[in-house]
Amino acid sequence: MSQLRQEIGLSEHLSAAGYRLTAPRRAVLQVLEEARTHLHPEEVLKRARLIYPGLGRATVYRTLALLTGLGLLRPIRLGGSPRLARVTEGHHHLVCLACGHSFSFEECLEGELEEELAQRFNFKIKGHLLEFYGLCADCRGE
Amino acid sequence: MSQLRQEIGLSEHLSAAGYRLTAPRRAVLQVLEEARTHLHPEEVLKRARLIYPGLGRATVYRTLALLTGLGLLRPIRLGGSPRLARVTEGHHHLVCLACGHSFSFEECLEGELEEELAQRFNFKIKGHLLEFYGLCADCRGE
DNA sequence: GCCTTAATTGAGACATCGTCTCAATTATAC
DNA sequence: GTATAATTGAGACGATGTCTCAATTAAGGC
Ligand SMILES: [Mn+2]
Ligand SMILES: [Mn+2]
Ligand SMILES: [Zn+2]
Ligand SMILES: [Zn+2]
Protein backbone atom coordinates (compact mmCIF):
# COMPACT_ATOMS: atom_id res chain seq x y z
CA MET A 1 0.00 0.00 0.00
CA SER A 2 1.68 3.18 -1.08
CA GLN A 3 1.13 5.85 1.52
CA LEU A 4 0.64 8.96 -0.54
CA ARG A 5 1.42 12.23 1.16
CA GLN A 6 -1.92 13.91 1.56
CA GLU A 7 -1.64 17.52 0.45
CA ILE A 8 -4.29 19.42 2.38
CA GLY A 9 -5.27 22.68 0.75
CA LEU A 10 -6.19 25.90 2.46
CA SER A 11 -9.86 25.48 1.58
CA GLU A 12 -10.08 22.11 3.33
CA HIS A 13 -8.71 23.76 6.45
CA LEU A 14 -11.20 26.58 6.20
CA SER A 15 -14.28 24.39 5.92
CA ALA A 16 -12.94 21.99 8.54
CA ALA A 17 -12.87 24.98 10.89
CA GLY A 18 -16.54 25.65 10.14
CA TYR A 19 -16.21 28.52 7.68
CA ARG A 20 -18.20 28.66 4.45
CA LEU A 21 -16.51 28.06 1.17
CA THR A 22 -17.63 30.98 -0.96
CA ALA A 23 -16.61 32.05 -4.42
CA PRO A 24 -14.75 35.16 -3.19
CA ARG A 25 -12.83 33.09 -0.67
CA ARG A 26 -12.00 30.45 -3.24
CA ALA A 27 -10.48 33.12 -5.45
CA VAL A 28 -8.25 34.36 -2.65
CA LEU A 29 -7.21 30.85 -1.69
CA GLN A 30 -6.39 29.97 -5.26
CA VAL A 31 -4.14 32.99 -5.57
CA LEU A 32 -2.32 32.08 -2.37
CA GLU A 33 -1.82 28.48 -3.41
CA GLU A 34 -0.53 29.39 -6.83
CA ALA A 35 1.80 32.14 -5.60
CA ARG A 36 5.47 31.41 -5.94
CA THR A 37 6.65 34.39 -3.94
CA HIS A 38 5.66 36.21 -0.78
CA LEU A 39 2.73 38.27 -2.03
CA HIS A 40 1.81 41.76 -1.00
CA PRO A 41 -1.82 41.87 0.23
CA GLU A 42 -2.79 44.32 -2.50
CA GLU A 43 -1.26 42.00 -5.05
CA VAL A 44 -3.49 39.23 -3.74
CA LEU A 45 -6.46 41.52 -4.30
CA LYS A 46 -5.40 42.33 -7.84
CA ARG A 47 -4.83 38.71 -8.79
CA ALA A 48 -7.97 37.42 -7.13
CA ARG A 49 -10.05 39.95 -9.06
CA LEU A 50 -8.92 38.28 -12.26
CA ILE A 51 -10.67 35.16 -10.99
CA TYR A 52 -13.62 36.86 -9.30
CA PRO A 53 -13.98 40.40 -10.68
CA GLY A 54 -16.39 41.89 -8.15
CA LEU A 55 -14.18 40.99 -5.23
CA GLY A 56 -14.01 43.60 -2.47
CA ARG A 57 -10.91 44.70 -0.68
CA ALA A 58 -12.41 44.01 2.72
CA THR A 59 -13.13 40.41 1.79
CA VAL A 60 -9.52 39.83 0.91
CA TYR A 61 -8.25 41.22 4.17
CA ARG A 62 -10.93 39.34 6.08
CA THR A 63 -9.92 36.08 4.46
CA LEU A 64 -6.26 36.72 5.11
CA ALA A 65 -7.01 37.42 8.77
CA LEU A 66 -9.01 34.21 8.95
CA LEU A 67 -6.16 32.14 7.59
CA THR A 68 -3.70 33.86 9.90
CA GLY A 69 -5.87 33.22 12.93
CA LEU A 70 -6.00 29.54 12.02
CA GLY A 71 -2.22 29.45 11.91
CA LEU A 72 -2.03 28.78 8.18
CA LEU A 73 -0.71 32.11 7.00
CA ARG A 74 1.88 34.46 8.34
CA PRO A 75 2.19 38.18 7.64
CA ILE A 76 5.83 39.10 7.34
CA ARG A 77 7.67 42.25 6.43
CA LEU A 78 10.44 42.12 3.92
CA GLY A 79 12.45 45.26 3.35
CA GLY A 80 9.71 47.60 4.47
CA SER A 81 6.75 46.08 2.71
CA PRO A 82 4.16 43.73 4.16
CA ARG A 83 3.98 40.26 2.67
CA LEU A 84 2.14 37.03 3.16
CA ALA A 85 3.74 33.66 3.59
CA ARG A 86 2.47 30.15 4.11
CA VAL A 87 3.31 29.19 7.64
CA THR A 88 4.82 25.90 6.59
CA GLU A 89 7.37 27.50 4.33
CA GLY A 90 10.81 28.12 5.70
CA HIS A 91 11.76 31.78 5.94
CA HIS A 92 15.43 32.41 6.26
CA HIS A 93 16.60 35.74 4.97
CA LEU A 94 19.35 38.27 5.03
CA VAL A 95 17.79 41.70 4.75
CA CYS A 96 19.68 44.85 3.87
CA LEU A 97 18.69 47.72 6.15
CA ALA A 98 19.69 50.32 3.58
CA CYS A 99 18.06 49.12 0.35
CA GLY A 100 15.65 46.46 1.58
CA HIS A 101 16.89 43.74 -0.71
CA SER A 102 16.71 40.27 0.76
CA PHE A 103 18.55 37.05 0.15
CA SER A 104 17.39 33.56 1.08
CA PHE A 105 19.26 30.72 2.64
CA GLU A 106 18.26 27.23 3.67
CA GLU A 107 20.15 26.35 6.83
CA CYS A 108 17.91 25.65 9.78
CA LEU A 109 19.02 25.31 13.37
CA GLU A 110 15.79 25.76 15.23
CA GLY A 111 14.55 22.20 15.61
CA GLU A 112 15.76 21.51 19.12
CA LEU A 113 14.85 24.93 20.43
CA GLU A 114 11.34 24.61 19.07
CA GLU A 115 10.33 21.68 21.24
CA GLU A 116 11.76 23.24 24.37
CA LEU A 117 9.96 26.55 23.79
CA ALA A 118 6.67 24.89 22.95
CA GLN A 119 6.71 23.25 26.37
CA ARG A 120 7.94 26.25 28.30
CA PHE A 121 5.29 28.60 26.91
CA ASN A 122 2.54 26.04 26.27
CA PHE A 123 2.54 27.20 22.69
CA LYS A 124 1.63 25.33 19.52
CA ILE A 125 4.46 26.25 17.17
CA LYS A 126 3.57 26.28 13.48
CA GLY A 127 6.65 27.77 11.90
CA HIS A 128 9.48 30.16 12.37
CA LEU A 129 11.32 33.02 10.78
CA LEU A 130 15.00 33.76 10.96
CA GLU A 131 16.34 37.01 9.61
CA PHE A 132 19.81 38.40 9.69
CA TYR A 133 20.01 42.06 8.89
CA GLY A 134 22.77 44.42 8.07
CA LEU A 135 24.23 46.02 4.97
CA CYS A 136 24.72 44.45 1.58
CA ALA A 137 27.88 44.90 -0.45
CA ASP A 138 26.31 47.49 -2.76
CA CYS A 139 25.12 49.65 0.10
CA ARG A 140 28.52 49.55 1.76
CA GLY A 141 29.92 50.91 -1.49
CA GLU A 142 32.25 48.02 -2.26
CA MET B 1 44.42 51.31 33.17
CA SER B 2 40.84 50.25 33.38
CA GLN B 3 39.40 49.77 29.95
CA LEU B 4 35.92 51.15 30.29
CA ARG B 5 33.38 49.90 27.83
CA GLN B 6 32.69 52.91 25.64
CA GLU B 7 28.96 53.27 25.18
CA ILE B 8 28.52 55.01 21.85
CA GLY B 9 25.17 56.74 21.53
CA LEU B 10 23.07 57.08 18.44
CA SER B 11 23.95 60.76 18.09
CA GLU B 12 27.67 60.05 17.92
CA HIS B 13 26.96 57.62 15.11
CA LEU B 14 24.87 60.17 13.28
CA SER B 15 27.43 62.94 13.34
CA ALA B 16 30.25 60.51 12.59
CA ALA B 17 28.34 59.67 9.43
CA GLY B 18 28.28 63.35 8.49
CA TYR B 19 24.73 64.24 9.50
CA ARG B 20 23.91 67.36 11.45
CA LEU B 21 22.91 67.14 15.06
CA THR B 22 19.76 69.22 15.27
CA ALA B 23 17.31 69.74 18.09
CA PRO B 24 14.52 67.74 16.41
CA ARG B 25 16.87 64.83 15.83
CA ARG B 26 18.18 64.97 19.36
CA ALA B 27 14.65 64.65 20.65
CA VAL B 28 14.02 61.54 18.54
CA LEU B 29 17.32 59.98 19.55
CA GLN B 30 16.67 60.63 23.21
CA VAL B 31 13.32 58.89 23.00
CA LEU B 32 14.88 55.88 21.32
CA GLU B 33 17.68 55.63 23.85
CA GLU B 34 15.35 55.88 26.82
CA ALA B 35 12.79 53.45 25.45
CA ARG B 36 12.51 50.18 27.28
CA THR B 37 10.26 48.48 24.78
CA HIS B 38 9.95 48.22 21.03
CA LEU B 39 8.28 51.53 20.22
CA HIS B 40 5.65 52.17 17.59
CA PRO B 41 6.81 54.99 15.26
CA GLU B 42 3.82 57.12 16.20
CA GLU B 43 4.68 56.62 19.85
CA VAL B 44 8.16 57.95 19.10
CA LEU B 45 6.53 61.03 17.59
CA LYS B 46 4.30 61.56 20.61
CA ARG B 47 7.13 61.20 23.12
CA ALA B 48 9.58 63.30 21.15
CA ARG B 49 7.06 66.14 21.01
CA LEU B 50 7.18 66.31 24.79
CA ILE B 51 10.85 67.20 24.40
CA TYR B 52 10.55 69.31 21.26
CA PRO B 53 6.93 70.40 20.81
CA GLY B 54 6.99 71.66 17.24
CA LEU B 55 8.37 68.40 15.91
CA GLY B 56 6.93 67.30 12.58
CA ARG B 57 5.87 63.81 11.69
CA ALA B 58 8.07 63.76 8.60
CA THR B 59 11.16 64.57 10.62
CA VAL B 60 10.58 61.59 12.86
CA TYR B 61 10.20 59.19 9.96
CA ARG B 62 13.17 60.74 8.20
CA THR B 63 15.34 60.30 11.27
CA LEU B 64 14.21 56.72 11.74
CA ALA B 65 15.01 55.99 8.10
CA LEU B 66 18.43 57.53 8.57
CA LEU B 67 19.21 55.35 11.56
CA THR B 68 17.91 52.29 9.76
CA GLY B 69 20.05 52.99 6.71
CA LEU B 70 23.09 53.25 8.96
CA GLY B 71 22.31 49.84 10.40
CA LEU B 72 21.56 51.14 13.88
CA LEU B 73 17.83 50.62 13.96
CA ARG B 74 15.60 47.85 12.76
CA PRO B 75 11.90 48.08 11.92
CA ILE B 76 10.16 44.94 13.07
CA ARG B 77 6.57 43.81 13.18
CA LEU B 78 5.16 42.35 16.34
CA GLY B 79 1.66 40.98 16.23
CA GLY B 80 0.50 43.13 13.37
CA SER B 81 1.96 46.45 14.41
CA PRO B 82 5.20 48.03 13.23
CA ARG B 83 7.85 48.60 15.86
CA LEU B 84 11.37 49.88 16.14
CA ALA B 85 14.24 48.06 17.74
CA ARG B 86 17.89 48.78 18.31
CA VAL B 87 19.81 46.52 15.99
CA THR B 88 22.12 45.34 18.74
CA GLU B 89 19.30 44.03 20.89
CA GLY B 90 18.48 40.40 20.67
CA HIS B 91 15.04 39.65 19.30
CA HIS B 92 13.76 36.22 20.05
CA HIS B 93 10.02 35.91 20.20
CA LEU B 94 7.13 33.54 20.07
CA VAL B 95 4.25 35.30 18.38
CA CYS B 96 0.64 34.14 18.50
CA LEU B 97 -0.96 34.30 15.07
CA ALA B 98 -4.44 34.62 16.55
CA CYS B 99 -4.10 37.33 19.20
CA GLY B 100 -0.74 38.84 18.38
CA HIS B 101 0.71 38.48 21.85
CA SER B 102 4.40 37.81 21.93
CA PHE B 103 6.72 36.16 24.41
CA SER B 104 10.47 36.63 24.62
CA PHE B 105 13.19 34.10 25.13
CA GLU B 106 16.95 34.35 25.33
CA GLU B 107 18.42 31.30 23.67
CA CYS B 108 20.54 32.09 20.68
CA LEU B 109 21.89 29.61 18.16
CA GLU B 110 22.86 31.83 15.29
CA GLY B 111 26.51 32.58 16.00
CA GLU B 112 28.07 29.99 13.74
CA LEU B 113 25.63 30.53 10.90
CA GLU B 114 26.24 34.26 10.98
CA GLU B 115 29.87 34.11 9.95
CA GLU B 116 29.22 31.64 7.17
CA LEU B 117 26.39 33.73 5.70
CA ALA B 118 28.36 36.97 5.93
CA GLN B 119 31.01 35.44 3.71
CA ARG B 120 28.68 33.74 1.29
CA PHE B 121 26.63 36.87 0.61
CA ASN B 122 29.34 39.47 1.22
CA PHE B 123 27.07 40.99 3.79
CA LYS B 124 27.86 42.99 6.93
CA ILE B 125 25.59 41.41 9.53
CA LYS B 126 24.47 43.72 12.33
CA GLY B 127 21.88 41.65 14.11
CA HIS B 128 19.23 39.03 13.74
CA LEU B 129 15.68 38.19 14.57
CA LEU B 130 14.26 34.81 15.39
CA GLU B 131 10.53 34.34 15.65
CA PHE B 132 8.53 31.24 16.24
CA TYR B 133 4.88 31.63 15.50
CA GLY B 134 1.83 29.60 16.19
CA LEU B 135 -1.03 29.62 18.67
CA CYS B 136 -0.87 30.45 22.35
CA ALA B 137 -2.67 28.43 25.00
CA ASP B 138 -5.50 30.96 25.34
CA CYS B 139 -6.22 31.03 21.63
CA ARG B 140 -6.28 27.26 21.44
CA GLY B 141 -8.97 27.37 24.14
CA GLU B 142 -7.08 25.41 26.77
C1' DG C 1 -34.85 20.56 -4.80
C1' DC C 2 -36.79 24.27 -1.66
C1' DC C 3 -36.62 27.05 2.84
C1' DT C 4 -34.60 29.15 6.59
C1' DT C 5 -31.16 31.48 8.63
C1' DA C 6 -26.93 33.01 9.99
C1' DA C 7 -22.62 33.82 7.70
C1' DT C 8 -20.69 36.41 4.30
C1' DT C 9 -20.50 39.90 0.89
C1' DG C 10 -19.20 44.63 -1.65
C1' DA C 11 -19.53 49.54 -1.46
C1' DG C 12 -17.67 53.17 0.23
C1' DA C 13 -16.72 56.08 4.24
C1' DC C 14 -13.24 56.31 7.32
C1' DA C 15 -8.78 55.99 10.03
C1' DT C 16 -4.08 55.35 10.29
C1' DC C 17 0.34 55.32 8.56
C1' DG C 18 3.94 56.98 5.91
C1' DT C 19 5.79 60.07 1.93
C1' DC C 20 6.49 64.21 -0.65
C1' DT C 21 7.02 69.16 -1.87
C1' DC C 22 8.42 73.57 -0.83
C1' DA C 23 9.46 77.77 1.35
C1' DA C 24 11.60 78.95 5.80
C1' DT C 25 15.07 77.86 9.21
C1' DT C 26 19.54 76.49 11.00
C1' DA C 27 23.97 73.76 11.89
C1' DT C 28 28.40 73.86 10.46
C1' DA C 29 32.75 75.19 8.17
C1' DC C 30 35.31 79.03 7.19
C1' DG D 1 29.79 86.72 11.80
C1' DT D 2 28.77 84.88 7.03
C1' DA D 3 27.88 81.76 3.46
C1' DT D 4 25.84 77.68 2.17
C1' DA D 5 23.86 73.45 1.96
C1' DA D 6 21.34 70.46 5.06
C1' DT D 7 17.35 70.22 7.53
C1' DT D 8 12.93 71.63 9.02
C1' DG D 9 7.45 71.76 9.66
C1' DA D 10 3.13 72.28 7.33
C1' DG D 11 0.05 70.15 5.01
C1' DA D 12 -1.32 67.80 0.79
C1' DC D 13 -1.14 63.39 -0.75
C1' DG D 14 -1.08 58.26 -1.40
C1' DA D 15 -1.23 53.72 0.33
C1' DT D 16 -2.89 50.50 3.40
C1' DG D 17 -6.17 48.56 6.23
C1' DT D 18 -10.86 48.75 9.03
C1' DC D 19 -15.69 49.38 9.72
C1' DT D 20 -20.75 49.65 8.95
C1' DC D 21 -24.71 48.22 6.79
C1' DA D 22 -28.00 46.62 3.59
C1' DA D 23 -28.01 42.88 0.15
C1' DT D 24 -26.58 38.27 -1.02
C1' DT D 25 -25.70 33.44 -0.39
C1' DA D 26 -23.86 28.90 1.46
C1' DA D 27 -25.26 25.15 4.06
C1' DG D 28 -28.24 22.23 6.71
C1' DG D 29 -32.93 20.38 7.48
C1' DC D 30 -36.75 19.04 5.28
MN1 LIG E 1 14.71 27.41 9.95
MN1 LIG F 1 19.65 34.96 18.60
ZN1 LIG G 1 21.53 47.04 0.34
ZN1 LIG H 1 -2.98 34.01 21.24
Coordinates of C-alpha atoms (C1' of nucleotides) and ligand atoms in Angstrom, one line a residue:
Chain A
M1 CA 0.0 0.0 0.0
S2 CA 1.7 3.2 -1.1
Q3 CA 1.1 5.9 1.5
L4 CA 0.6 9.0 -0.5
R5 CA 1.4 12.2 1.2
Q6 CA -1.9 13.9 1.6
E7 CA -1.6 17.5 0.4
I8 CA -4.3 19.4 2.4
G9 CA -5.3 22.7 0.7
L10 CA -6.2 25.9 2.5
S11 CA -9.9 25.5 1.6
E12 CA -10.1 22.1 3.3
H13 CA -8.7 23.8 6.5
L14 CA -11.2 26.6 6.2
S15 CA -14.3 24.4 5.9
A16 CA -12.9 22.0 8.5
A17 CA -12.9 25.0 10.9
G18 CA -16.5 25.6 10.1
Y19 CA -16.2 28.5 7.7
R20 CA -18.2 28.7 4.5
L21 CA -16.5 28.1 1.2
T22 CA -17.6 31.0 -1.0
A23 CA -16.6 32.1 -4.4
P24 CA -14.8 35.2 -3.2
R25 CA -12.8 33.1 -0.7
R26 CA -12.0 30.4 -3.2
A27 CA -10.5 33.1 -5.5
V28 CA -8.3 34.4 -2.6
L29 CA -7.2 30.8 -1.7
Q30 CA -6.4 30.0 -5.3
V31 CA -4.1 33.0 -5.6
L32 CA -2.3 32.1 -2.4
E33 CA -1.8 28.5 -3.4
E34 CA -0.5 29.4 -6.8
A35 CA 1.8 32.1 -5.6
R36 CA 5.5 31.4 -5.9
T37 CA 6.6 34.4 -3.9
H38 CA 5.7 36.2 -0.8
L39 CA 2.7 38.3 -2.0
H40 CA 1.8 41.8 -1.0
P41 CA -1.8 41.9 0.2
E42 CA -2.8 44.3 -2.5
E43 CA -1.3 42.0 -5.1
V44 CA -3.5 39.2 -3.7
L45 CA -6.5 41.5 -4.3
K46 CA -5.4 42.3 -7.8
R47 CA -4.8 38.7 -8.8
A48 CA -8.0 37.4 -7.1
R49 CA -10.0 39.9 -9.1
L50 CA -8.9 38.3 -12.3
I51 CA -10.7 35.2 -11.0
Y52 CA -13.6 36.9 -9.3
P53 CA -14.0 40.4 -10.7
G54 CA -16.4 41.9 -8.2
L55 CA -14.2 41.0 -5.2
G56 CA -14.0 43.6 -2.5
R57 CA -10.9 44.7 -0.7
A58 CA -12.4 44.0 2.7
T59 CA -13.1 40.4 1.8
V60 CA -9.5 39.8 0.9
Y61 CA -8.3 41.2 4.2
R62 CA -10.9 39.3 6.1
T63 CA -9.9 36.1 4.5
L64 CA -6.3 36.7 5.1
A65 CA -7.0 37.4 8.8
L66 CA -9.0 34.2 8.9
L67 CA -6.2 32.1 7.6
T68 CA -3.7 33.9 9.9
G69 CA -5.9 33.2 12.9
L70 CA -6.0 29.5 12.0
G71 CA -2.2 29.5 11.9
L72 CA -2.0 28.8 8.2
L73 CA -0.7 32.1 7.0
R74 CA 1.9 34.5 8.3
P75 CA 2.2 38.2 7.6
I76 CA 5.8 39.1 7.3
R77 CA 7.7 42.2 6.4
L78 CA 10.4 42.1 3.9
G79 CA 12.4 45.3 3.3
G80 CA 9.7 47.6 4.5
S81 CA 6.7 46.1 2.7
P82 CA 4.2 43.7 4.2
R83 CA 4.0 40.3 2.7
L84 CA 2.1 37.0 3.2
A85 CA 3.7 33.7 3.6
R86 CA 2.5 30.1 4.1
V87 CA 3.3 29.2 7.6
T88 CA 4.8 25.9 6.6
E89 CA 7.4 27.5 4.3
G90 CA 10.8 28.1 5.7
H91 CA 11.8 31.8 5.9
H92 CA 15.4 32.4 6.3
H93 CA 16.6 35.7 5.0
L94 CA 19.4 38.3 5.0
V95 CA 17.8 41.7 4.7
C96 CA 19.7 44.9 3.9
L97 CA 18.7 47.7 6.1
A98 CA 19.7 50.3 3.6
C99 CA 18.1 49.1 0.3
G100 CA 15.7 46.5 1.6
H101 CA 16.9 43.7 -0.7
S102 CA 16.7 40.3 0.8
F103 CA 18.5 37.0 0.2
S104 CA 17.4 33.6 1.1
F105 CA 19.3 30.7 2.6
E106 CA 18.3 27.2 3.7
E107 CA 20.2 26.4 6.8
C108 CA 17.9 25.6 9.8
L109 CA 19.0 25.3 13.4
E110 CA 15.8 25.8 15.2
G111 CA 14.6 22.2 15.6
E112 CA 15.8 21.5 19.1
L113 CA 14.8 24.9 20.4
E114 CA 11.3 24.6 19.1
E115 CA 10.3 21.7 21.2
E116 CA 11.8 23.2 24.4
L117 CA 10.0 26.6 23.8
A118 CA 6.7 24.9 23.0
Q119 CA 6.7 23.2 26.4
R120 CA 7.9 26.3 28.3
F121 CA 5.3 28.6 26.9
N122 CA 2.5 26.0 26.3
F123 CA 2.5 27.2 22.7
K124 CA 1.6 25.3 19.5
I125 CA 4.5 26.3 17.2
K126 CA 3.6 26.3 13.5
G127 CA 6.7 27.8 11.9
H128 CA 9.5 30.2 12.4
L129 CA 11.3 33.0 10.8
L130 CA 15.0 33.8 11.0
E131 CA 16.3 37.0 9.6
F132 CA 19.8 38.4 9.7
Y133 CA 20.0 42.1 8.9
G134 CA 22.8 44.4 8.1
L135 CA 24.2 46.0 5.0
C136 CA 24.7 44.5 1.6
A137 CA 27.9 44.9 -0.5
D138 CA 26.3 47.5 -2.8
C139 CA 25.1 49.7 0.1
R140 CA 28.5 49.6 1.8
G141 CA 29.9 50.9 -1.5
E142 CA 32.2 48.0 -2.3
Chain B
M1 CA 44.4 51.3 33.2
S2 CA 40.8 50.3 33.4
Q3 CA 39.4 49.8 30.0
L4 CA 35.9 51.1 30.3
R5 CA 33.4 49.9 27.8
Q6 CA 32.7 52.9 25.6
E7 CA 29.0 53.3 25.2
I8 CA 28.5 55.0 21.9
G9 CA 25.2 56.7 21.5
L10 CA 23.1 57.1 18.4
S11 CA 23.9 60.8 18.1
E12 CA 27.7 60.0 17.9
H13 CA 27.0 57.6 15.1
L14 CA 24.9 60.2 13.3
S15 CA 27.4 62.9 13.3
A16 CA 30.3 60.5 12.6
A17 CA 28.3 59.7 9.4
G18 CA 28.3 63.4 8.5
Y19 CA 24.7 64.2 9.5
R20 CA 23.9 67.4 11.4
L21 CA 22.9 67.1 15.1
T22 CA 19.8 69.2 15.3
A23 CA 17.3 69.7 18.1
P24 CA 14.5 67.7 16.4
R25 CA 16.9 64.8 15.8
R26 CA 18.2 65.0 19.4
A27 CA 14.6 64.6 20.7
V28 CA 14.0 61.5 18.5
L29 CA 17.3 60.0 19.6
Q30 CA 16.7 60.6 23.2
V31 CA 13.3 58.9 23.0
L32 CA 14.9 55.9 21.3
E33 CA 17.7 55.6 23.8
E34 CA 15.4 55.9 26.8
A35 CA 12.8 53.4 25.5
R36 CA 12.5 50.2 27.3
T37 CA 10.3 48.5 24.8
H38 CA 9.9 48.2 21.0
L39 CA 8.3 51.5 20.2
H40 CA 5.7 52.2 17.6
P41 CA 6.8 55.0 15.3
E42 CA 3.8 57.1 16.2
E43 CA 4.7 56.6 19.9
V44 CA 8.2 57.9 19.1
L45 CA 6.5 61.0 17.6
K46 CA 4.3 61.6 20.6
R47 CA 7.1 61.2 23.1
A48 CA 9.6 63.3 21.1
R49 CA 7.1 66.1 21.0
L50 CA 7.2 66.3 24.8
I51 CA 10.8 67.2 24.4
Y52 CA 10.5 69.3 21.3
P53 CA 6.9 70.4 20.8
G54 CA 7.0 71.7 17.2
L55 CA 8.4 68.4 15.9
G56 CA 6.9 67.3 12.6
R57 CA 5.9 63.8 11.7
A58 CA 8.1 63.8 8.6
T59 CA 11.2 64.6 10.6
V60 CA 10.6 61.6 12.9
Y61 CA 10.2 59.2 10.0
R62 CA 13.2 60.7 8.2
T63 CA 15.3 60.3 11.3
L64 CA 14.2 56.7 11.7
A65 CA 15.0 56.0 8.1
L66 CA 18.4 57.5 8.6
L67 CA 19.2 55.3 11.6
T68 CA 17.9 52.3 9.8
G69 CA 20.1 53.0 6.7
L70 CA 23.1 53.2 9.0
G71 CA 22.3 49.8 10.4
L72 CA 21.6 51.1 13.9
L73 CA 17.8 50.6 14.0
R74 CA 15.6 47.8 12.8
P75 CA 11.9 48.1 11.9
I76 CA 10.2 44.9 13.1
R77 CA 6.6 43.8 13.2
L78 CA 5.2 42.3 16.3
G79 CA 1.7 41.0 16.2
G80 CA 0.5 43.1 13.4
S81 CA 2.0 46.5 14.4
P82 CA 5.2 48.0 13.2
R83 CA 7.8 48.6 15.9
L84 CA 11.4 49.9 16.1
A85 CA 14.2 48.1 17.7
R86 CA 17.9 48.8 18.3
V87 CA 19.8 46.5 16.0
T88 CA 22.1 45.3 18.7
E89 CA 19.3 44.0 20.9
G90 CA 18.5 40.4 20.7
H91 CA 15.0 39.6 19.3
H92 CA 13.8 36.2 20.0
H93 CA 10.0 35.9 20.2
L94 CA 7.1 33.5 20.1
V95 CA 4.2 35.3 18.4
C96 CA 0.6 34.1 18.5
L97 CA -1.0 34.3 15.1
A98 CA -4.4 34.6 16.5
C99 CA -4.1 37.3 19.2
G100 CA -0.7 38.8 18.4
H101 CA 0.7 38.5 21.8
S102 CA 4.4 37.8 21.9
F103 CA 6.7 36.2 24.4
S104 CA 10.5 36.6 24.6
F105 CA 13.2 34.1 25.1
E106 CA 16.9 34.4 25.3
E107 CA 18.4 31.3 23.7
C108 CA 20.5 32.1 20.7
L109 CA 21.9 29.6 18.2
E110 CA 22.9 31.8 15.3
G111 CA 26.5 32.6 16.0
E112 CA 28.1 30.0 13.7
L113 CA 25.6 30.5 10.9
E114 CA 26.2 34.3 11.0
E115 CA 29.9 34.1 9.9
E116 CA 29.2 31.6 7.2
L117 CA 26.4 33.7 5.7
A118 CA 28.4 37.0 5.9
Q119 CA 31.0 35.4 3.7
R120 CA 28.7 33.7 1.3
F121 CA 26.6 36.9 0.6
N122 CA 29.3 39.5 1.2
F123 CA 27.1 41.0 3.8
K124 CA 27.9 43.0 6.9
I125 CA 25.6 41.4 9.5
K126 CA 24.5 43.7 12.3
G127 CA 21.9 41.7 14.1
H128 CA 19.2 39.0 13.7
L129 CA 15.7 38.2 14.6
L130 CA 14.3 34.8 15.4
E131 CA 10.5 34.3 15.7
F132 CA 8.5 31.2 16.2
Y133 CA 4.9 31.6 15.5
G134 CA 1.8 29.6 16.2
L135 CA -1.0 29.6 18.7
C136 CA -0.9 30.4 22.3
A137 CA -2.7 28.4 25.0
D138 CA -5.5 31.0 25.3
C139 CA -6.2 31.0 21.6
R140 CA -6.3 27.3 21.4
G141 CA -9.0 27.4 24.1
E142 CA -7.1 25.4 26.8
Chain C
dG1 C1' -34.9 20.6 -4.8
dC2 C1' -36.8 24.3 -1.7
dC3 C1' -36.6 27.0 2.8
dT4 C1' -34.6 29.1 6.6
dT5 C1' -31.2 31.5 8.6
dA6 C1' -26.9 33.0 10.0
dA7 C1' -22.6 33.8 7.7
dT8 C1' -20.7 36.4 4.3
dT9 C1' -20.5 39.9 0.9
dG10 C1' -19.2 44.6 -1.7
dA11 C1' -19.5 49.5 -1.5
dG12 C1' -17.7 53.2 0.2
dA13 C1' -16.7 56.1 4.2
dC14 C1' -13.2 56.3 7.3
dA15 C1' -8.8 56.0 10.0
dT16 C1' -4.1 55.3 10.3
dC17 C1' 0.3 55.3 8.6
dG18 C1' 3.9 57.0 5.9
dT19 C1' 5.8 60.1 1.9
dC20 C1' 6.5 64.2 -0.6
dT21 C1' 7.0 69.2 -1.9
dC22 C1' 8.4 73.6 -0.8
dA23 C1' 9.5 77.8 1.4
dA24 C1' 11.6 79.0 5.8
dT25 C1' 15.1 77.9 9.2
dT26 C1' 19.5 76.5 11.0
dA27 C1' 24.0 73.8 11.9
dT28 C1' 28.4 73.9 10.5
dA29 C1' 32.8 75.2 8.2
dC30 C1' 35.3 79.0 7.2
Chain D
dG1 C1' 29.8 86.7 11.8
dT2 C1' 28.8 84.9 7.0
dA3 C1' 27.9 81.8 3.5
dT4 C1' 25.8 77.7 2.2
dA5 C1' 23.9 73.5 2.0
dA6 C1' 21.3 70.5 5.1
dT7 C1' 17.3 70.2 7.5
dT8 C1' 12.9 71.6 9.0
dG9 C1' 7.4 71.8 9.7
dA10 C1' 3.1 72.3 7.3
dG11 C1' 0.0 70.1 5.0
dA12 C1' -1.3 67.8 0.8
dC13 C1' -1.1 63.4 -0.7
dG14 C1' -1.1 58.3 -1.4
dA15 C1' -1.2 53.7 0.3
dT16 C1' -2.9 50.5 3.4
dG17 C1' -6.2 48.6 6.2
dT18 C1' -10.9 48.8 9.0
dC19 C1' -15.7 49.4 9.7
dT20 C1' -20.7 49.7 8.9
dC21 C1' -24.7 48.2 6.8
dA22 C1' -28.0 46.6 3.6
dA23 C1' -28.0 42.9 0.2
dT24 C1' -26.6 38.3 -1.0
dT25 C1' -25.7 33.4 -0.4
dA26 C1' -23.9 28.9 1.5
dA27 C1' -25.3 25.2 4.1
dG28 C1' -28.2 22.2 6.7
dG29 C1' -32.9 20.4 7.5
dC30 C1' -36.8 19.0 5.3
Ligands
MN1 MN 14.7 27.4 9.9
MN2 MN 19.6 35.0 18.6
ZN3 ZN 21.5 47.0 0.3
ZN4 ZN -3.0 34.0 21.2

